[in-house]
XYZ file of C-alpha atoms in Angstrom:
530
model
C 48.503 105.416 -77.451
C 51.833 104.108 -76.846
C 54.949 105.231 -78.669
C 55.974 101.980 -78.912
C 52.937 100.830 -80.065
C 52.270 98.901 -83.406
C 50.886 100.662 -85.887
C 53.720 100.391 -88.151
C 53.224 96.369 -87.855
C 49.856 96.398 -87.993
C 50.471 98.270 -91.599
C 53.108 95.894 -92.175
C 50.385 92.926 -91.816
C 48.063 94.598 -94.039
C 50.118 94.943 -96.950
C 51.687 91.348 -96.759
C 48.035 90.195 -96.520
C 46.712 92.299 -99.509
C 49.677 90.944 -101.277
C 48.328 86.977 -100.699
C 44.958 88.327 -101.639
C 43.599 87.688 -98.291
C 42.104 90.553 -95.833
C 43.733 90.961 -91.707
C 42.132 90.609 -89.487
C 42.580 91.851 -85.623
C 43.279 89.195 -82.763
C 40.719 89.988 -80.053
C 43.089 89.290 -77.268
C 46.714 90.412 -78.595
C 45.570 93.265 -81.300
C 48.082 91.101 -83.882
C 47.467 90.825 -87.680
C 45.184 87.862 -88.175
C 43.702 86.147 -90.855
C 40.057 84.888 -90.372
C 40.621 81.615 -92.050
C 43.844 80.904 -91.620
C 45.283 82.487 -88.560
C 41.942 82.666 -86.402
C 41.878 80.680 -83.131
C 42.046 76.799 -83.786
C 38.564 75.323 -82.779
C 38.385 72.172 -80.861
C 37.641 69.127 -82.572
C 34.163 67.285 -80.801
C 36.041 63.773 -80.596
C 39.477 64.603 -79.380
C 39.639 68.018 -78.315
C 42.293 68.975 -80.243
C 42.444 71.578 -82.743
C 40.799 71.399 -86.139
C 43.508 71.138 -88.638
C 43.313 72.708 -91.880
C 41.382 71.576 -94.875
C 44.345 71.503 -97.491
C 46.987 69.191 -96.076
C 45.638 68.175 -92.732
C 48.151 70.058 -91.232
C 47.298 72.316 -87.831
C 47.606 75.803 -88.075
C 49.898 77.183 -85.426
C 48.259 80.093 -83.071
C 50.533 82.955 -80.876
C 49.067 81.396 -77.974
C 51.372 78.600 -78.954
C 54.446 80.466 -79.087
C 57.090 79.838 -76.816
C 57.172 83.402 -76.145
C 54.964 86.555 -76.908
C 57.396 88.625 -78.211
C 56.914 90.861 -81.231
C 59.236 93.298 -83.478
C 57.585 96.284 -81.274
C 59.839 95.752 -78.360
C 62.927 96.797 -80.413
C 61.837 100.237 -80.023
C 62.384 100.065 -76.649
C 66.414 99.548 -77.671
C 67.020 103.197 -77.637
C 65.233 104.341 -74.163
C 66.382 101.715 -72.551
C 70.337 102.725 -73.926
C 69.913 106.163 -72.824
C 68.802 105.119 -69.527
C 71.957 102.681 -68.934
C 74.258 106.225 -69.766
C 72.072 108.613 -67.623
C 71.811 106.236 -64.659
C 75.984 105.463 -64.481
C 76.606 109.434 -65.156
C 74.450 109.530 -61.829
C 75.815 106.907 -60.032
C 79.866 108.568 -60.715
C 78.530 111.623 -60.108
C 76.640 110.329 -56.210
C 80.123 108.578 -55.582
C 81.813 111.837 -55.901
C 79.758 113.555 -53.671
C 79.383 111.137 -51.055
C 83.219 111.429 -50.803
C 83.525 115.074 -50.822
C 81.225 115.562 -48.145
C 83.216 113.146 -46.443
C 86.494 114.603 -46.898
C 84.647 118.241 -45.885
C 82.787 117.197 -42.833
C 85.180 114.979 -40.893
C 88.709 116.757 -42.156
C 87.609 120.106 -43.872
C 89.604 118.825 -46.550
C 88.142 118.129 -50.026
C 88.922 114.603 -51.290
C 86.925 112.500 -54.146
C 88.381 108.735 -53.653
C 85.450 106.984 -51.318
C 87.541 106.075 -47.901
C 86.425 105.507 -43.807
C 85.400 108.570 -41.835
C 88.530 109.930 -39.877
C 86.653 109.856 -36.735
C 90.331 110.965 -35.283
C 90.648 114.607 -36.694
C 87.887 115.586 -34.727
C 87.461 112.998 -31.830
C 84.304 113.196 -29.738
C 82.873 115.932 -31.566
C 82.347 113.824 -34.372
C 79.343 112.658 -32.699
C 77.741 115.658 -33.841
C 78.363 114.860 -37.446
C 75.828 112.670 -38.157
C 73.550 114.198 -36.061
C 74.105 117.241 -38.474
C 73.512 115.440 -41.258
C 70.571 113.493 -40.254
C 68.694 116.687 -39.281
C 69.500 117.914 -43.128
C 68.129 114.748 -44.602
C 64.929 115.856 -42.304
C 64.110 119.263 -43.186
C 64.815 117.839 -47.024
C 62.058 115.483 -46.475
C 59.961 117.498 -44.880
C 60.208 120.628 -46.978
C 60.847 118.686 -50.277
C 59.703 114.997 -50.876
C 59.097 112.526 -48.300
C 59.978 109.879 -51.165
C 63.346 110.164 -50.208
C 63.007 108.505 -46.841
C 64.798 104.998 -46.232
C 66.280 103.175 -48.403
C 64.056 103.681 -51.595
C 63.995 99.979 -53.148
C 60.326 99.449 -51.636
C 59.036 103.077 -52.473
C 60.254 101.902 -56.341
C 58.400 99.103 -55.755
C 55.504 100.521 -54.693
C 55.393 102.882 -57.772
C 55.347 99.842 -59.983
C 52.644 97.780 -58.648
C 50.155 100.868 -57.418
C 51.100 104.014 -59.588
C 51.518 102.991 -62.830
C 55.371 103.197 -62.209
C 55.726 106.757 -62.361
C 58.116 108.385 -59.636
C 58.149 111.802 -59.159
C 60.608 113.649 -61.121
C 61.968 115.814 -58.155
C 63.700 112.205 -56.680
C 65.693 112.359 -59.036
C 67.906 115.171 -57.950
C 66.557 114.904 -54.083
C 67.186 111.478 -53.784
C 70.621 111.248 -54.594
C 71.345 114.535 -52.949
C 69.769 113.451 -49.359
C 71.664 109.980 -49.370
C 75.198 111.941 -50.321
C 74.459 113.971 -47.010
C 73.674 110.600 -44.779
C 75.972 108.549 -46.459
C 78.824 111.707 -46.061
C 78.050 112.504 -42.696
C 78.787 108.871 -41.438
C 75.509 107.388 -42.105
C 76.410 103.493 -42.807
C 75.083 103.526 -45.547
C 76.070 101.693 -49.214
C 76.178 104.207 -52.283
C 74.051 101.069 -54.222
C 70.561 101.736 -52.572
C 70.074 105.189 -53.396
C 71.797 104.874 -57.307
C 69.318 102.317 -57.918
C 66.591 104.049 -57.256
C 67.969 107.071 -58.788
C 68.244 104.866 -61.633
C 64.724 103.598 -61.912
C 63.864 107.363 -61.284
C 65.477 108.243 -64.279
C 63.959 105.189 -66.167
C 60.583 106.478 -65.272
C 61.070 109.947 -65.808
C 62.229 108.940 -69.367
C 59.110 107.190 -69.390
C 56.478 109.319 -68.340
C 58.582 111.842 -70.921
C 57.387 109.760 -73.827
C 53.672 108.728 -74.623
C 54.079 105.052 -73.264
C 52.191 102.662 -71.335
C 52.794 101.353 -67.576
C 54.325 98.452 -68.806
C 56.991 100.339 -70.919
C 57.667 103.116 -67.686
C 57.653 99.791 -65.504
C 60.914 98.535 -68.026
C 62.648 101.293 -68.290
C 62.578 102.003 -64.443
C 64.087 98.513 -63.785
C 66.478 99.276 -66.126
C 67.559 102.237 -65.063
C 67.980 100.267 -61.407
C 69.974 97.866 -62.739
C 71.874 99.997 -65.113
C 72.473 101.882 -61.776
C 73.739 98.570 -59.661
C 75.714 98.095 -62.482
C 77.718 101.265 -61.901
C 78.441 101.079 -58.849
C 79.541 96.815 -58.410
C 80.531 95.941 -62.197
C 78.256 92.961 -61.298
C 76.060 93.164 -64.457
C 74.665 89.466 -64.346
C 73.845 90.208 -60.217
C 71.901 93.270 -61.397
C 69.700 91.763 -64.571
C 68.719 88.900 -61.411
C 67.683 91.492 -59.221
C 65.622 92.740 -61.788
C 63.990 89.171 -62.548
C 63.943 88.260 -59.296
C 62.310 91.688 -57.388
C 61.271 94.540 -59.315
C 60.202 93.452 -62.789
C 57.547 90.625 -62.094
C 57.874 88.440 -65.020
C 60.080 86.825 -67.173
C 59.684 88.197 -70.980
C 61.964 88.959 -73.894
C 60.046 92.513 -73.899
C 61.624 93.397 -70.554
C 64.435 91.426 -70.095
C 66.055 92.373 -73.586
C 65.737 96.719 -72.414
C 67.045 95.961 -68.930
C 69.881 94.145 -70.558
C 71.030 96.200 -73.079
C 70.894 99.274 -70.475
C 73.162 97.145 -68.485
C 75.441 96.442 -70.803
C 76.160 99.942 -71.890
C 76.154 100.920 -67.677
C 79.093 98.221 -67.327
C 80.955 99.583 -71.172
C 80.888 103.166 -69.604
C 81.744 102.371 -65.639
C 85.017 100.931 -66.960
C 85.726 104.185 -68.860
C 84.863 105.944 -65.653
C 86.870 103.749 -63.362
C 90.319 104.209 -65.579
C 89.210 107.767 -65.151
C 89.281 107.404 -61.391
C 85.871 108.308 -60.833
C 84.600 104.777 -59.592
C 86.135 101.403 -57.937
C 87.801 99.714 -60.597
C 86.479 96.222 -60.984
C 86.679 93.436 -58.866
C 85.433 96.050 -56.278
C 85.864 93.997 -53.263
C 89.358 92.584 -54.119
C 89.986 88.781 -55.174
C 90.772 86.114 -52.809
C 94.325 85.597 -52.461
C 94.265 81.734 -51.440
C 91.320 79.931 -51.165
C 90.219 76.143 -50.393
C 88.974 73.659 -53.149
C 85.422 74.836 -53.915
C 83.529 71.381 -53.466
C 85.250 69.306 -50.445
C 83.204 67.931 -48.057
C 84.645 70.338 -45.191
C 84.102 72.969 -47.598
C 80.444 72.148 -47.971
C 80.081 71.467 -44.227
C 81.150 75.025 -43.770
C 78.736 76.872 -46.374
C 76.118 74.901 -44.211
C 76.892 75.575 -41.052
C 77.298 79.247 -42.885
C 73.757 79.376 -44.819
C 72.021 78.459 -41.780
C 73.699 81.340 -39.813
C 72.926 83.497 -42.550
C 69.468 82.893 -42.585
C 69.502 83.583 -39.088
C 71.179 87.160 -39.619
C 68.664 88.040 -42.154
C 65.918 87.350 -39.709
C 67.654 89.336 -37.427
C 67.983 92.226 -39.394
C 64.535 92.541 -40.469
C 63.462 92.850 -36.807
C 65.752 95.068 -35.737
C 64.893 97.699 -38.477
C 61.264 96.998 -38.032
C 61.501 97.538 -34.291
C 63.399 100.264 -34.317
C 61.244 102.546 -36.379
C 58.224 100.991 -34.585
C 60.117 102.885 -31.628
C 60.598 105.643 -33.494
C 56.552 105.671 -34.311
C 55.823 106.192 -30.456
C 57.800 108.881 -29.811
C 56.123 112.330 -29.199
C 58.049 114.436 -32.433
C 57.914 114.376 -35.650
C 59.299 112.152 -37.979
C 61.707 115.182 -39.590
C 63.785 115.115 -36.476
C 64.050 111.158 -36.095
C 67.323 110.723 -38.552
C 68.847 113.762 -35.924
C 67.958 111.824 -33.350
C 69.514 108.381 -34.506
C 72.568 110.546 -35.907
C 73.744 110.615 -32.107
C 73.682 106.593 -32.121
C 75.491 106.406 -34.881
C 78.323 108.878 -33.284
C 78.673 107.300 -30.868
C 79.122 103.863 -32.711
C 81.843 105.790 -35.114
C 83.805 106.093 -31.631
C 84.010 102.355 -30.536
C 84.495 101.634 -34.559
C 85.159 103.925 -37.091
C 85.224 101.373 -40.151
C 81.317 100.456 -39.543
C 80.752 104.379 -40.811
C 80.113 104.947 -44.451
C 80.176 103.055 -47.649
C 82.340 100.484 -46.276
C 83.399 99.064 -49.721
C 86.959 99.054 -48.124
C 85.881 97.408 -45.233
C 84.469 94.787 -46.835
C 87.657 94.441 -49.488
C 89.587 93.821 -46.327
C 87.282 91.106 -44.891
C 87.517 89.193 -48.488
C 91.386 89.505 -48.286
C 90.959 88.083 -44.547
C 92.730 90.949 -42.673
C 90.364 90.974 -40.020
C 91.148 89.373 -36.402
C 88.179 87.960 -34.769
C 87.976 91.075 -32.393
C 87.842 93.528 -35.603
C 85.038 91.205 -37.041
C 82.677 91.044 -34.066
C 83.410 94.920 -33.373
C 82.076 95.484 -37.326
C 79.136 92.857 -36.731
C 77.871 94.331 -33.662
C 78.325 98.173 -34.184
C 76.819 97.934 -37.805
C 74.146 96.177 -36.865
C 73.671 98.547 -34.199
C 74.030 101.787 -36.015
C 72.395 100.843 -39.167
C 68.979 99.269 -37.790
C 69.052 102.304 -35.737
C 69.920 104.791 -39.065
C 67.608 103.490 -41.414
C 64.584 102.727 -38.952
C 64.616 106.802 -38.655
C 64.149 106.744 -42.674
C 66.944 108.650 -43.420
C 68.221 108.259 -46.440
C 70.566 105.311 -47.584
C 71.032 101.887 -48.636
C 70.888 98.273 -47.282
C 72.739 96.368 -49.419
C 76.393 97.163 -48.502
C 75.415 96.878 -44.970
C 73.707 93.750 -45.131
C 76.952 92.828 -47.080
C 79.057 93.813 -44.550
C 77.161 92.057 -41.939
C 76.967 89.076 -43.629
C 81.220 89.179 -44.561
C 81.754 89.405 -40.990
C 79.468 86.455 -39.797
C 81.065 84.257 -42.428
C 84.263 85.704 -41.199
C 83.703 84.265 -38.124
C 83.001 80.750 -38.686
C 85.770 80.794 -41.021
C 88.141 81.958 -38.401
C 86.312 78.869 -36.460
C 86.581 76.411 -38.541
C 90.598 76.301 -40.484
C 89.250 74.402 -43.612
C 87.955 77.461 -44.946
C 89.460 80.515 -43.482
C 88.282 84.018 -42.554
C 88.433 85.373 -46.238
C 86.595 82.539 -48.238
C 84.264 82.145 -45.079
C 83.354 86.057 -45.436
C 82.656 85.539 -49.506
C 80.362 82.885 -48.544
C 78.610 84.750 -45.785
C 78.426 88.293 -47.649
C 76.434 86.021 -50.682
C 74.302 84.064 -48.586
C 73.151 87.492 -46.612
C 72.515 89.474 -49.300
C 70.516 86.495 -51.166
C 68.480 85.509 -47.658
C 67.841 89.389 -46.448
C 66.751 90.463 -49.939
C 64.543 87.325 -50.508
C 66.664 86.932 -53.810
C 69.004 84.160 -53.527
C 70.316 83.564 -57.355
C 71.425 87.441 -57.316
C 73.046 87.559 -53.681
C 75.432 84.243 -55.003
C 75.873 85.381 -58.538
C 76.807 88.746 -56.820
C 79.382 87.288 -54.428
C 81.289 86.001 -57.518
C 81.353 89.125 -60.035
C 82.213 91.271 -57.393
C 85.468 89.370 -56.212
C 85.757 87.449 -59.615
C 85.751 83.931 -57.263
C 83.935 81.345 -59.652
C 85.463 78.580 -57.637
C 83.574 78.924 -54.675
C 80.363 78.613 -56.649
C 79.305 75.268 -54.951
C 79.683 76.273 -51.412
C 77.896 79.954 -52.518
C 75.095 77.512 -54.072
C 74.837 75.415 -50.711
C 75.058 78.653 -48.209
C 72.245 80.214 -50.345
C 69.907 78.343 -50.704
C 70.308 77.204 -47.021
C 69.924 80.925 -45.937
C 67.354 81.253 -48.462
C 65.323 78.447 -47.066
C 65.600 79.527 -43.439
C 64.686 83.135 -44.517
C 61.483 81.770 -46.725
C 60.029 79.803 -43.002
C 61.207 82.630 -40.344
C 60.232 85.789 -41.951
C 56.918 86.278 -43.778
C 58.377 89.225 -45.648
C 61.839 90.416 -46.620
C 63.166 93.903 -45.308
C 62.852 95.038 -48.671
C 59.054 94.007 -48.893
C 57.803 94.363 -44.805
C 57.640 98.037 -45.305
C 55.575 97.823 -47.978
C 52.781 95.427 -46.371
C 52.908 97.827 -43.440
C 51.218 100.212 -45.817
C 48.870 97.349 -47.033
C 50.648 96.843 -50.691
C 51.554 93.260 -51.375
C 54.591 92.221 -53.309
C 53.889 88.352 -54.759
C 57.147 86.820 -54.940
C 56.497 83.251 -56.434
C 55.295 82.683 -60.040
C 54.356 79.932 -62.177
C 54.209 79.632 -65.969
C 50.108 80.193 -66.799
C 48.011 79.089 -70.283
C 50.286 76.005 -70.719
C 49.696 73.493 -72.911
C 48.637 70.359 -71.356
C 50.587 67.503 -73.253
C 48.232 64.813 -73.219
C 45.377 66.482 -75.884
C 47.007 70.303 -76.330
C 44.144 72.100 -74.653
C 44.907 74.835 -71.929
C 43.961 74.514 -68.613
C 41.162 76.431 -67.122
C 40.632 79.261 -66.087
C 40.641 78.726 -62.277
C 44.223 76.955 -62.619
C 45.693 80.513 -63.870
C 46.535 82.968 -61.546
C 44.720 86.417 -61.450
C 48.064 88.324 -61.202
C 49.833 86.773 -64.361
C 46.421 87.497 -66.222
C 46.202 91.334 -65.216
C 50.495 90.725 -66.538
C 48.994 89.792 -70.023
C 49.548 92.114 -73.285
C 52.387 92.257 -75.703
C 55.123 90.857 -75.153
């Protein structure tokens, strides 16, 4: 039985109902207060089809199935979880970004430091090779010896706990997760902070959840809100993070979840800008705003978000195979996998050496490629060594994060073509290219443009981040059957539907519902209240 269940409406129904002198009855499909004659299901009428109206007025009785949406009072109770979530998951996320920079500050200076900033490869000069190769072997024997849930980059493993176990995580993640990813991500890993706060997020969501008597549905809110409240923290993008939610983890569009994941938002963005006057997270916009920037909607403009989208898409593609290929490497070789983030620690040494900015978070990196600082020598350098050091990082399954990478990555690209082509310029090209990435790597387009805009407050370039998008989306959708967030997961057989369609509609012409071949399996098994 589910603490958020209805009893208390069910009650409710009952008394209302003795009070009209009528007796409830129970909906077979939605468990709701009905009355038999005037709240049953309408029965078709043998001319028309249409429903039978009722005897006293000739007026037809309205059914739930009619309802624009399923919600009922019940999912208010779900207000108060979903609150305490938003808090726990931003305490988390301050507390990760504090760690992440003092292990920072201790391994590559010995000095302890808790503002997020580049490796200084210099202090210790080649023998800062050996510090991610210390850390990766760490991350290792923390997987091996504790939970190997804390391998990669953690948004498919939370998306494999909501579609196959109910979404319950295990509790342990929770502290190990976060913990591991400090280590990689402090050690030079290049890594974003985002990745492993949102799934400490949704592990906190679904700890809360398994915590109280509720159903898979309820654990399966609370975890996306928790992973949103969590991306929240961290970018002070709170529209990007309720997409993400709608468009990846929570698999359908309903006031029951999208009110919780909302609200824990909300109170995740209140409390990161207490926490960021505090000091203890990048103060909002966290990539910097664009000093000087082109009109949004010129024709050269929009010629360059094309020519951008379309090299996007192209990156994404590129991405995804480069990860995949590298752990299939990994796969072949004669150790075990506890030693593979050791092994790909010395890659990513030696990629610190050539350049030292592709280590890390790289939030400042990425500030300094929206404020167009960046030569075209610094911007291939960060394309190329990235990409080289991170497909190599995460296909050993260390822990960390692919967001701010693929961020990064896509900044630079657009960076490029900027530099290229004067009507847009290296910064604006970089905002276009870091939204079209994210949106065509991530297979969520809305959130990667919506995201490029909180995070450097640029509304104006909305119509070339529209353009780029869904032109990187489009070339992702026909060159890669999976995103990198999903291709893990059908590698262990689990797939993750990613296009929907409104089922039981009414059709206009005569009000019947179409049959049941026309509705899809999946958004039946989705049914329930709302």
């Amino acid at each position: 039985m589910s603490i958020f269940g209805r009893s208390w409406l069910r009650d409710a129904g009952a008394s209302i109902a003795a009070a009209a002198g009528r007796r409830p009855e129970t909906a077979a499909a939605g468990g709701r207060p009905e009355t038999a004659a005037a709240r049953g299901r309408p029965e078709t009428a043998a001319a028309g089809g249409r429903p039978e109206t009722a005897a006293a007025g000739g007026r037809r009785e309205r059914t739930p199935g009619e309802a624009d949406f399923t919600a009922t009072a019940h999912m208010l109770l779900m207000v108060a979880p979903a609150l305490l979530v938003g808090v726990a998951a931003t305490i988390a996320a301050a507390g990760l970004v504090a760690l992440i920079a003092l292990i920072t500050s201790l391994a590559y200076t010995g000095r302890a430091a808790t503002g997020l900033s580049t490796p200084q490869v210099g202090v210790l000069g080649p023998l800062s090779v050996l510090v991610p190769v210390a850390g990766g072997l760490v991350v290792g024997l923390m997987a091996r010896f504790g939970s190997e849930g804390i391998r990669g980059h953690g948004i498919p493993e939370a998306l494999e706990a909501i579609l196959m176990r109910g979404s319950r995580m295990q509790r342990r993640l929770a502290v190990l997760k976060p913990l591991a990813s400090a280590v990689a991500i402090g050690t030079g890993g290049p890594f974003g902070a985002e990745g492993p706060i949102i799934v400490t997020g949704g592990a906190l969501g679904s700890i809360l959840g398994q915590l109280l008597p509720s159903t898979a549905e309820e654990r399966r809110i609370l975890l996306v809100a928790g992973a949103a409240a969590g991306m929240t923290a961290v970018f002070a993008t709170p529209l990007a993070a309720v997409l993400l939610a709608l468009e990846l983890m929570l698999f359908e569009w309903r006031p029951r979840s999208l009110v919780p994941v909302v609200l824990a938002v909300s109170v995740a963005q209140a409390l990161r800008e207490a926490l960021a006057g505090a000091g203890l997270l990048r103060s909002a916009p966290v990539f910097g705003t664009l000093s000087a920037h082109p009109p949004g909607a010129s024709p050269a403009i929009l010629a360059v978000a094309l020519l951008i989208g379309l090299a996007a898409g192209g990156l994404a593609w590129t991405i995804s195979r480069c990860v995949y290929a590298v752990e299939d490497g990994f796969g072949r070789l004669p150790l075990h996998w506890m030693w593979w983030p050791a092994l790909a620690g010395i890659v990513v040494g030696l990629g610190g050496l050539i350049e030292p900015h592709a280590l890390g978070v790289g939030y400042g990196s990425i500030e300094a490629e929206m404020a167009g600082r960046l030569a075209l020598g610094a911007l291939l350098a960060l394309l190329l060594v990235k990409l080289t050091i991170w497909a190599v990082a995460l296909g050993s399954n260390t822990s960390g994060g692919i967001l701010a990478p693929v961020m990064m990555m896509g900044a630079a690209l657009g960076g490029l073509i900027g530099l290229a082509l004067p009507a847009a310029g290296a910064g604006y090209g970089a905002l276009i290219g870091m939204g079209a990435s994210f949106g065509a790597a991530t297979g969520c387009p809305l959130t990667g443009i919506v995201f490029a805009i909180e995070a450097t407050r640029s509304l104006f370039a909305l119509p070339a981040l529209l353009l780029a998008g869904i032109v990187a989306h489009t070339v992702g959708v026909l060159t890669m059957r999976r995103s990198v967030l999903t291709e893990k997961l059908a590698r262990r057989g689990v797939h993750v539907p990613r296009e929907y369609e409104a089922a039981g509609a009414l059709r206009p012409a005569d009000g019947t519902r179409p049959s049941a071949e026309a509705v899809p399996a999946a958004r039946e098994a989705a049914g329930g209240h709302g």
